[in-house]
Structures are given as structure tokens and as C-alpha cells.
Coordinates of C-alpha atoms in Angstrom, one line a residue:
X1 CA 0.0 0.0 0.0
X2 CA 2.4 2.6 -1.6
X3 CA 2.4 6.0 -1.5
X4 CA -0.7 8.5 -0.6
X5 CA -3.1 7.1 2.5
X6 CA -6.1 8.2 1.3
X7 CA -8.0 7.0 4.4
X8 CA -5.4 8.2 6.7
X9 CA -5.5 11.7 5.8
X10 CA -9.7 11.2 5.8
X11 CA -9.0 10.2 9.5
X12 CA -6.9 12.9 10.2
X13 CA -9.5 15.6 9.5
X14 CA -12.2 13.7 11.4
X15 CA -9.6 13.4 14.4
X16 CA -8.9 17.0 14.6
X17 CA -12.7 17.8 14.2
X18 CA -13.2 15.6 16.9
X19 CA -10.6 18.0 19.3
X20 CA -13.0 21.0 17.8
X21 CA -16.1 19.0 19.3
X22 CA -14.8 19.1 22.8
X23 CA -13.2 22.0 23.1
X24 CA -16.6 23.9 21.7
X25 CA -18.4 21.1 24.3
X26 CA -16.1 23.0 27.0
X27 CA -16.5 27.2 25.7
X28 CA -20.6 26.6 25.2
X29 CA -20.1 26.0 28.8
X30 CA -18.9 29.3 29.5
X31 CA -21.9 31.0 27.8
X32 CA -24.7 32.7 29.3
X33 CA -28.1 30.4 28.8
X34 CA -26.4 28.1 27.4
X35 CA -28.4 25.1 26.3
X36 CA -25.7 23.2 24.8
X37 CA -25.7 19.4 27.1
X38 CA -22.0 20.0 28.5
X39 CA -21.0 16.4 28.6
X40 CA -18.9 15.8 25.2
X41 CA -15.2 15.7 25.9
X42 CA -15.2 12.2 23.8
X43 CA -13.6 14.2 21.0
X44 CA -10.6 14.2 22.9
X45 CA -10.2 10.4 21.4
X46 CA -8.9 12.3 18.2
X47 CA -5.4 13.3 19.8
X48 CA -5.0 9.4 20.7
X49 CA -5.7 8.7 17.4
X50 CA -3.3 11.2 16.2
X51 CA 0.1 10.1 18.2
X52 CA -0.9 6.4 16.5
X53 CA -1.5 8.0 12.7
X54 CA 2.6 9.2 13.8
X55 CA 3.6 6.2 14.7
X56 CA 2.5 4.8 11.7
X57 CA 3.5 7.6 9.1
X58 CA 7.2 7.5 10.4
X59 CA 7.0 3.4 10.2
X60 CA 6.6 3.8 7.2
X61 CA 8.4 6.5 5.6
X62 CA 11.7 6.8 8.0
X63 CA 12.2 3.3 9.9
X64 CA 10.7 0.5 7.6
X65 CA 11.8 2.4 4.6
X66 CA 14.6 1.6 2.5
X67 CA 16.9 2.9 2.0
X68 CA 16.1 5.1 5.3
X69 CA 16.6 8.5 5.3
X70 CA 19.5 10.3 6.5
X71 CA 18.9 11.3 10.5
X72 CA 19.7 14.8 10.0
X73 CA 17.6 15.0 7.0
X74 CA 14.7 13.4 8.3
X75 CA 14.8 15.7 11.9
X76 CA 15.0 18.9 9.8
X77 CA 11.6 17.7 7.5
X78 CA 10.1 16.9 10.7
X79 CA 10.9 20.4 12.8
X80 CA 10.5 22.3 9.7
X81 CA 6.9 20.5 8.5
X82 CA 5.4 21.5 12.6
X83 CA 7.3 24.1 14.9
X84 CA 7.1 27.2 12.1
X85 CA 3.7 27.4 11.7
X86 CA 3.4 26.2 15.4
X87 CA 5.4 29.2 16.5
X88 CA 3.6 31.7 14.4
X89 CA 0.2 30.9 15.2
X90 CA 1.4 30.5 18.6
X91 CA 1.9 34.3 18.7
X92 CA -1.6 35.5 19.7
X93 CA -1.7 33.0 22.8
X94 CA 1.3 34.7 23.6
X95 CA 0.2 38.4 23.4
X96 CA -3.1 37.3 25.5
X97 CA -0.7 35.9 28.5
X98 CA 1.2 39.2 28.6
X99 CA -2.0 41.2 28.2
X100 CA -2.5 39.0 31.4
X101 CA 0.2 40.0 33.4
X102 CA 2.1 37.4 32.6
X103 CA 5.9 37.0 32.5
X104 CA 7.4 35.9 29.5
X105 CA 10.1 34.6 31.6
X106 CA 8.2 31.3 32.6
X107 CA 8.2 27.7 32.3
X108 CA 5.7 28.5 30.2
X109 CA 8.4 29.4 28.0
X110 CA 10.4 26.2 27.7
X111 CA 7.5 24.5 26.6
X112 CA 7.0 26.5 23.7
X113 CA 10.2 27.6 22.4
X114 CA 12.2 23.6 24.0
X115 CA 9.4 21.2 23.3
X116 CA 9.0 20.5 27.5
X117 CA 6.0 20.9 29.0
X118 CA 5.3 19.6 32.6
X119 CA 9.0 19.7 33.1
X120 CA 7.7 22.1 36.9
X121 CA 4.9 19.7 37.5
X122 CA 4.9 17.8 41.2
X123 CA 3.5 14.4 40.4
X124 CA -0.2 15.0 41.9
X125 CA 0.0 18.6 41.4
X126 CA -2.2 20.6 38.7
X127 CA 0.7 23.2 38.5
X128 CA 2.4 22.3 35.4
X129 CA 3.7 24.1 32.4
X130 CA 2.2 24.1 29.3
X131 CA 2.7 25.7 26.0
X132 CA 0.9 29.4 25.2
X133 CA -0.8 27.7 22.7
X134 CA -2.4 25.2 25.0
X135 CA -2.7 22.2 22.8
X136 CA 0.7 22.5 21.7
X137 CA 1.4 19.8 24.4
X138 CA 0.5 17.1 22.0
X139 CA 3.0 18.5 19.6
X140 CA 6.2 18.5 22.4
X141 CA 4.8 14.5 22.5
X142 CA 5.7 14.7 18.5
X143 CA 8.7 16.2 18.6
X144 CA 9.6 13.8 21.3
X145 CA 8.9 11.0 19.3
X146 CA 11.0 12.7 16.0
X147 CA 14.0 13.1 18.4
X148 CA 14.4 9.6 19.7
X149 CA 13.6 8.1 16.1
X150 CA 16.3 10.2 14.5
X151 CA 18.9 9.1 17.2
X152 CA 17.7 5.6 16.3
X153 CA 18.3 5.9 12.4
X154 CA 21.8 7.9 13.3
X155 CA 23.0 5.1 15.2
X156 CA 25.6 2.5 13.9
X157 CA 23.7 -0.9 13.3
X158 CA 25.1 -2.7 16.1
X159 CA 24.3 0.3 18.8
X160 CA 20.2 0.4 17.5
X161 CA 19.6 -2.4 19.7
X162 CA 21.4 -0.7 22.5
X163 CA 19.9 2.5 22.3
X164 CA 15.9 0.8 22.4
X165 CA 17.1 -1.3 25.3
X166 CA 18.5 1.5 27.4
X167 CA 16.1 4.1 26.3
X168 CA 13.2 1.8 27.1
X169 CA 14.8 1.0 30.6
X170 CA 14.5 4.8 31.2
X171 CA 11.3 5.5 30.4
X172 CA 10.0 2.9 32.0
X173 CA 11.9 3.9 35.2
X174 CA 10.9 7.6 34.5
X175 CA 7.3 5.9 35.1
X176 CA 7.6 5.4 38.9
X177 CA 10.3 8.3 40.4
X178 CA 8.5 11.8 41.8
X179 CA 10.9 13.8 39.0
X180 CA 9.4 16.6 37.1
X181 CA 10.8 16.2 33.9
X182 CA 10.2 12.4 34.2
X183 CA 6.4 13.4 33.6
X184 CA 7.1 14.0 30.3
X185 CA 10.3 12.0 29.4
X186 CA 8.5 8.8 30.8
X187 CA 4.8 9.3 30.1
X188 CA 2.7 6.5 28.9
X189 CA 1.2 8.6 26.1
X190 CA 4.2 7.3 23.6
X191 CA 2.9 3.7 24.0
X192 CA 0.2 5.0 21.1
X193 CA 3.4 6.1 18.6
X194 CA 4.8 2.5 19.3
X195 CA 1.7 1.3 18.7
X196 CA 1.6 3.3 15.1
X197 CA 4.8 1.9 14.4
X198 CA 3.5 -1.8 15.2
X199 CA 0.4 -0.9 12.5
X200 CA 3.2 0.2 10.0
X201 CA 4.9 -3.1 10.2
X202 CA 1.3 -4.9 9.2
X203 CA 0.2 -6.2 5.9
X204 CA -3.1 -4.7 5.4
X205 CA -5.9 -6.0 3.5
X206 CA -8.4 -4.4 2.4
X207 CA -12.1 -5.0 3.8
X208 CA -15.5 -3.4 4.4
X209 CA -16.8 -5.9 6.5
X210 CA -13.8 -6.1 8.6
X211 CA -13.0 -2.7 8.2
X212 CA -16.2 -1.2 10.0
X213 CA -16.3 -4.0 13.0
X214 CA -13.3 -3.0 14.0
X215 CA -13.8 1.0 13.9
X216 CA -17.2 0.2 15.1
X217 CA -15.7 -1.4 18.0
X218 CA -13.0 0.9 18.8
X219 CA -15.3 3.3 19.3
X220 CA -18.2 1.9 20.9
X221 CA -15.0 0.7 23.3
X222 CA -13.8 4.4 23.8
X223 CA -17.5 5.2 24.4
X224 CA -17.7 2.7 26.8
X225 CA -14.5 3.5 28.9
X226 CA -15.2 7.5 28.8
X227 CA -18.5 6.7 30.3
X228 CA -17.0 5.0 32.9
X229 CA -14.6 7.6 33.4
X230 CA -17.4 9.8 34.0
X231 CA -19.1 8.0 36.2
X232 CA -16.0 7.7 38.5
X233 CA -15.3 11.4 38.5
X234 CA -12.9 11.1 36.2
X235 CA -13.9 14.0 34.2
X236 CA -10.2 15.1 33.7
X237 CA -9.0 12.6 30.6
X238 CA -9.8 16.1 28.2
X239 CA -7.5 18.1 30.4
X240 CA -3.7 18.3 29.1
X241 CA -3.0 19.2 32.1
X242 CA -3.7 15.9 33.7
X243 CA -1.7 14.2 31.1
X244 CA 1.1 14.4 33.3
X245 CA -0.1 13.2 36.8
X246 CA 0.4 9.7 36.4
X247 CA -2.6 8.1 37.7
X248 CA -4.9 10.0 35.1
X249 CA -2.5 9.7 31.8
X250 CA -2.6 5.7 32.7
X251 CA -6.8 5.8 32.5
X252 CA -6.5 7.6 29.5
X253 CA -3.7 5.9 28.0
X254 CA -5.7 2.1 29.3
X255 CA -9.4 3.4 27.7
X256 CA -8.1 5.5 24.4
X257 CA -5.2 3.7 23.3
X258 CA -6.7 0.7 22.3
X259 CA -9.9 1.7 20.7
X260 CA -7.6 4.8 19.0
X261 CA -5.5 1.8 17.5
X262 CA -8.6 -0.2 16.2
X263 CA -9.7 2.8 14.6
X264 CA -7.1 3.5 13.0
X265 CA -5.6 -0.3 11.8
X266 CA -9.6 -0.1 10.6
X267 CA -9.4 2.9 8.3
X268 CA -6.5 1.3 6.7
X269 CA -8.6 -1.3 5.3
X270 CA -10.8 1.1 3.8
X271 CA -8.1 2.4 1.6
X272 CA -9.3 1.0 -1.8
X273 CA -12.8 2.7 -1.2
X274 CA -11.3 6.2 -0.1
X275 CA -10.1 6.9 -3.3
X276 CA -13.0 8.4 -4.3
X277 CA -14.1 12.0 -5.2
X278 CA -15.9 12.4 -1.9
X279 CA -12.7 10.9 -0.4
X280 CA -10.2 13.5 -2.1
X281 CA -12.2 16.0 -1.0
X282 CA -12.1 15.0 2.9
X283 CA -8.5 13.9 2.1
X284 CA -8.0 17.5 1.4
X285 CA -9.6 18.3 4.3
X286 CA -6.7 16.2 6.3
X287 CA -4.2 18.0 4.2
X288 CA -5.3 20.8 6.4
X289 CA -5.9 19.3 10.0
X290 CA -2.9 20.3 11.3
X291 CA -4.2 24.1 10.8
X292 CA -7.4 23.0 12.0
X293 CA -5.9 21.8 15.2
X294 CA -4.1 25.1 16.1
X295 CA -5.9 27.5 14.6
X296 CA -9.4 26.4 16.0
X297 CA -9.2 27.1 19.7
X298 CA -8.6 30.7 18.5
X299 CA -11.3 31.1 16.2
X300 CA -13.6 29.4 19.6
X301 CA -12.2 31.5 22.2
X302 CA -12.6 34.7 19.7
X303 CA -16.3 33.5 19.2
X304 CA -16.6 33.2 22.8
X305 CA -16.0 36.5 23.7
X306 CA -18.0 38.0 21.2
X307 CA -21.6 36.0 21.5
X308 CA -22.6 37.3 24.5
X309 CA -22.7 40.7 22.8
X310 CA -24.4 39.8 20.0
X311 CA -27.4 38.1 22.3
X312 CA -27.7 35.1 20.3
X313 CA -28.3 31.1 21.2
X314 CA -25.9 29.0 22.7
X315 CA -27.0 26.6 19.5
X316 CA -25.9 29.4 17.1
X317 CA -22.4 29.3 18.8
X318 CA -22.5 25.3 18.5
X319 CA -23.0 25.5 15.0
X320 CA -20.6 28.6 14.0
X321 CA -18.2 27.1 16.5
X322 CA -17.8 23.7 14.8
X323 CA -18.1 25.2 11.4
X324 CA -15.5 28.6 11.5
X325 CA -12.4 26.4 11.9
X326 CA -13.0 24.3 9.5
X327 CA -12.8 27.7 7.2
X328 CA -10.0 29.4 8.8
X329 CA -8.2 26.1 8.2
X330 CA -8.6 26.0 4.7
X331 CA -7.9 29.6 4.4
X332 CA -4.7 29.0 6.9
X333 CA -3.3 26.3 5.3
X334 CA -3.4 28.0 1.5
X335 CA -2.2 31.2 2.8
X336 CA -0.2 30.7 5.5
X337 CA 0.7 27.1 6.1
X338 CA 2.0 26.6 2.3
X339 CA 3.7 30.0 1.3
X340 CA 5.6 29.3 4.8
X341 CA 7.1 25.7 3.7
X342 CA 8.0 26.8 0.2
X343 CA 10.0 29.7 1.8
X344 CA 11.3 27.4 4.5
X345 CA 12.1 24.4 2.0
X346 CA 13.2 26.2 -1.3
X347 CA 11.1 24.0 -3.1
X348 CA 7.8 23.2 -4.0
X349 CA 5.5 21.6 -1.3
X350 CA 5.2 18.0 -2.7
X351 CA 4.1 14.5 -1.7
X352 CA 6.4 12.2 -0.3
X353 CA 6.5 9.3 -2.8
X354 CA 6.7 6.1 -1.0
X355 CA 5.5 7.0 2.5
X356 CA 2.2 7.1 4.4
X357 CA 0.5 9.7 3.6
X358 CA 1.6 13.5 2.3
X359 CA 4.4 15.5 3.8
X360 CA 1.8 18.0 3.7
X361 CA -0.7 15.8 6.1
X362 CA 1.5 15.9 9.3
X363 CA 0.4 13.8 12.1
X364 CA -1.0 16.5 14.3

């Protein structure tokens, strides 16, 4: 299965619209008469989802690809392909903390500019650092990821098997010790990349029967656990924050991982049937997702502020708030997002021949 995923980059945009649905779940909240039932923090699946589609994408094109790509080479495409546009639209979240009060010498800080968020948190503790650009914690997880994979392609054959053993002995100790930085360094959350990369290793058949059991029953499963996970107060698996108190990213990690692998080992055996014109059109749609997922807590939060004013339903805001990103997107992504990696890359913005999906479809 060579070449563009189809059905991948279909997933990705129904991933990222499933972030949108919680996070507008969470502002409709906030309103005045708001009618909205606030119980929908589900969507929150779609980042699980997500570090698995990365896992898989760099199977494919960097560690089950020959020949692999040069380390250096493969790092650069990665940074270059998330942090710029990252950075820029991370601007405005940036303005808002100052207009705040806040100091712009921060933890806060080192999670933008260094990738390391909850590097200040005390295991238990709520306090922990997170990027401006609040959801920019799933990205540190990607750049995480990109970092130890490069060091594994840059390593002399004999030494690869060194550096899993010793890296996984780490993490795995990083698990249990009361460290700040050992939140992130050892959190459970980059099981679901491994898990990717496990998918990328599979020979995929294609199937419609199969194909929808086993979505069907990844997400009835997720369904079933976040349920649960209500009804045991754990209300918190939405919250970033809690991604890095252990006892919370281990429900999450337990209930989403699984089904978010299902779904997506699923998809893949749709591939023949998303080849369609509907399909290309949502496939462009996941070309974009990775503006959709910064861009749209902005457009939400500016809606926020701005319906109270204009007196109007909290079902209006539902609709314009799932329906606005998905625009600015589009609009981000053909105006921003490309002009930005042509500059950066000296060369057109093309497909990458061979691999899992586009260069232009990143996993986030």
C-alpha cells in the first residue's frame, strides 16, 4: 500500500474535528443560557488517534523504509513540517498571556520555544507548564517521538539495539520516580506512537466488513470506557494538564489507546474505497488538519468573547463554533501554512513518494 493514504489523511481531519467538538463542548459551557448538554469531551479520542497515525506515518516512511533516510535530514523535514507554523500561530496565545500579566520569563516558555512541557509539575500537582498555545502539548509528544527516532536511524547498526534497550529502561523507570521532567520524558502517552509503528509493520488487507467492525468497535469501546470515566469522576481525561499526573495519563492511555488503534488499523482497510471524489475532497480536508488543530481554539475562544454581545443562542455558537475552523483552516493552510514551507524548503510543497501519507498531512 504505496504512497498516498487516502484514508489516513480522511482520518486525520475527522480526528482534529473531533478535538473542535470538545473544546466547543467545553466554551458553550462558559456562555450565558447556554443550552448546549455539556458532557462531550469524547472528542478528545482524536489526539490518541493522532500520536498512533505518527507512529505509523514514520514506520513507514523513515524506519521501515529503504533505504532510510539520513537522521539529520529526516529531523529537519520533521521540525521544519510542525514548529514554524506552530510558532507563528502561537503568537496570539502569547500576546493574550502578557496582556494577562504574565511573565514571559516562565516555564511556560520552555515548553513552547524547547518542546517540555510539565518539566515544573509535582507528580499529583495541577501546577504544570504548558505551551501558550495550550494544545501544543500534543506536539512536544511529537517532537519527542521525531527526536528519539532520529537518534535511532543515526545510530551504527550494532548500537540500535542498545539504544531501544537503554532508552526503554529509562522510560519505564521515569514511570515510577517523583521527578518533574520524568512526567514528560516517561509518560505513557508514547505507547500510542509505538503502537503506530507496530500498525506500519502490518500487511493490510483491504475490507469493508472487517474494516467497520473493527472502527465500530474501537469506538463503541472508547465510548464505553469514557462513560466509565465519567461515572467515577474522572472527568479530567480532556484536560492536558492531567496528562502528566500519572494516575490520570494511565486511565486515559488504558481506555483510548486501544480503541484509538482499532480505529485506525480499521481505516486502513478502507483504503481501496477512499479513493473516491468524496474521499479526495475530505482527504484535502486532512491535508489541512494540522491548521485546523491550532488554529481552531482561536477562532472558539474569539467567538466566545463575542456571542454574549451579540445576544444570540448557545445553538448558534454550537454551530458557527464547529463550522469557522474548519474555514480558517482551509484559508490557513493556502495562505499561511504553504507559502511558509515553500519559503522554508526552497522548493515546491510536494508528496512524499513512497510514505504514508503527504508530507503536507502531518500527524497532528
Amino acid at each position: 500500500m504505496e504512497g498516498r493514504l487516502y484514508s489516513i489523511q480522511i482520518l486525520r481531519f475527522f480526528a482534529a474535528f473531533g478535538v473542535v467538538t470538545a473544546h466547543v463542548a467545553f466554551w458553550t459551557a462558559t456562555l450565558p443560557h447556554q443550552s448546549f448538554v455539556h458532557h462531550s469531551q469524547f472528542g478528545v479520542l482524536g489526539v490518541d488517534v493522532f500520536f498512533v497515525i505518527s507512529g505509523l506515518v514514520m514506520g513507514r516512511i523513515a524506519l521501515f523504509r529503504r533505504p532510510q533516510p539520513v537522521p539529520w535530514d529526516f529531523f529537519r523535514d520533521r521540525w521544519l513540517r510542525i514548529a514554524p507554523i506552530y510558532f507563528l500561530l502561537s503568537i496570539p496565545w502569547v500576546l493574550v498571556a502578557v496582556k494577562q500579566g504574565q511573565r514571559l520569563i516562565d516555564p511556560t516558555v520552555s515548553a513552547l520555544l524547547f518542546w517540555l512541557p510539565g518539566t515544573h509539575v509535582a507528580i499529583g500537582s495541577a501546577a504544570v507548564a504548558l505551551p501558550f498555545l495550550g494544545v501544543g502539548w500534543t506536539l512536544c509528544f511529537e517532537m519527542l517521538f521525531y527526536c528519539a527516532l532520529a537518534l535511532f536511524l543515526a545510530a551504527p547498526r550494532g548500537a540500535s539495539l542498545v539504544i531501544v534497550i537503554v532508552g526503554t529502561t529509562c522510560a519505564v523507570a521515569f514511570m515510577f520516580v517523583a521527578w518533574p521532567p520524568a512526567a514528560f520524558l516517561g509518560n505513557p502517552m508514547i505507547l500510542e506512537f509505538l503502537a503506530g509503528l507496530a500498525i506500519a509493520r502490518l500487511t493490510i488487507k483491504p475490507s469493508v466488513v472487517a474494516a467497520i467492525t473493527i472502527i465500530g468497535g474501537g469506538v463503541l469501546t472508547a465510548v464505553w470506557g469514557y462513560n466509565w470515566m465519567l461515572d467515577h469522576g474522572h472527568e479530567d481525561v480532556g484536560n492536558g494538564v492531567w496528562i502528566f499526573v500519572s494516575g490520570s495519563v494511565w486511565r486515559r492511555v488504558l481506555i483510548f489507546g486501544p480503541p484509538a488503534v482499532a480505529i485506525v488499523y480499521g481505516t486502513l482497510r478502507l483504503e481501496p474505497w477512499a479513493r473516491s471524489r468524496l474521499g479526495g475532497a475530505l482527504a484535502y480536508l486532512g491535508d489541512a488538519s494540522y491548521c485546523l488543530y491550532l488554529v481552531h481554539v482561536l477562532v472558539i475562544y474569539g467567538l466566545a468573547l463575542a456571542w454574549p454581545r451579540l445576544g444570540l443562542s448557545s445553538w448558534t455558537f454550537v454551530v458557527a463554533a464547529l463550522a469557522f475552523p474548519i474555514s480558517a483552516s482551509v484559508v490557513t493552510h493556502e495562505w499561511i501554512e504553504k507559502p511558509l514551507l515553500r519559503a522554508l524548503r526552497g522548493k515546491p510543497v510536494g508528496r512524499m513518494v513512497g510514505g504514508a501519507a503527504t508530507i503536507d498531512g502531518p500527524a497532528k
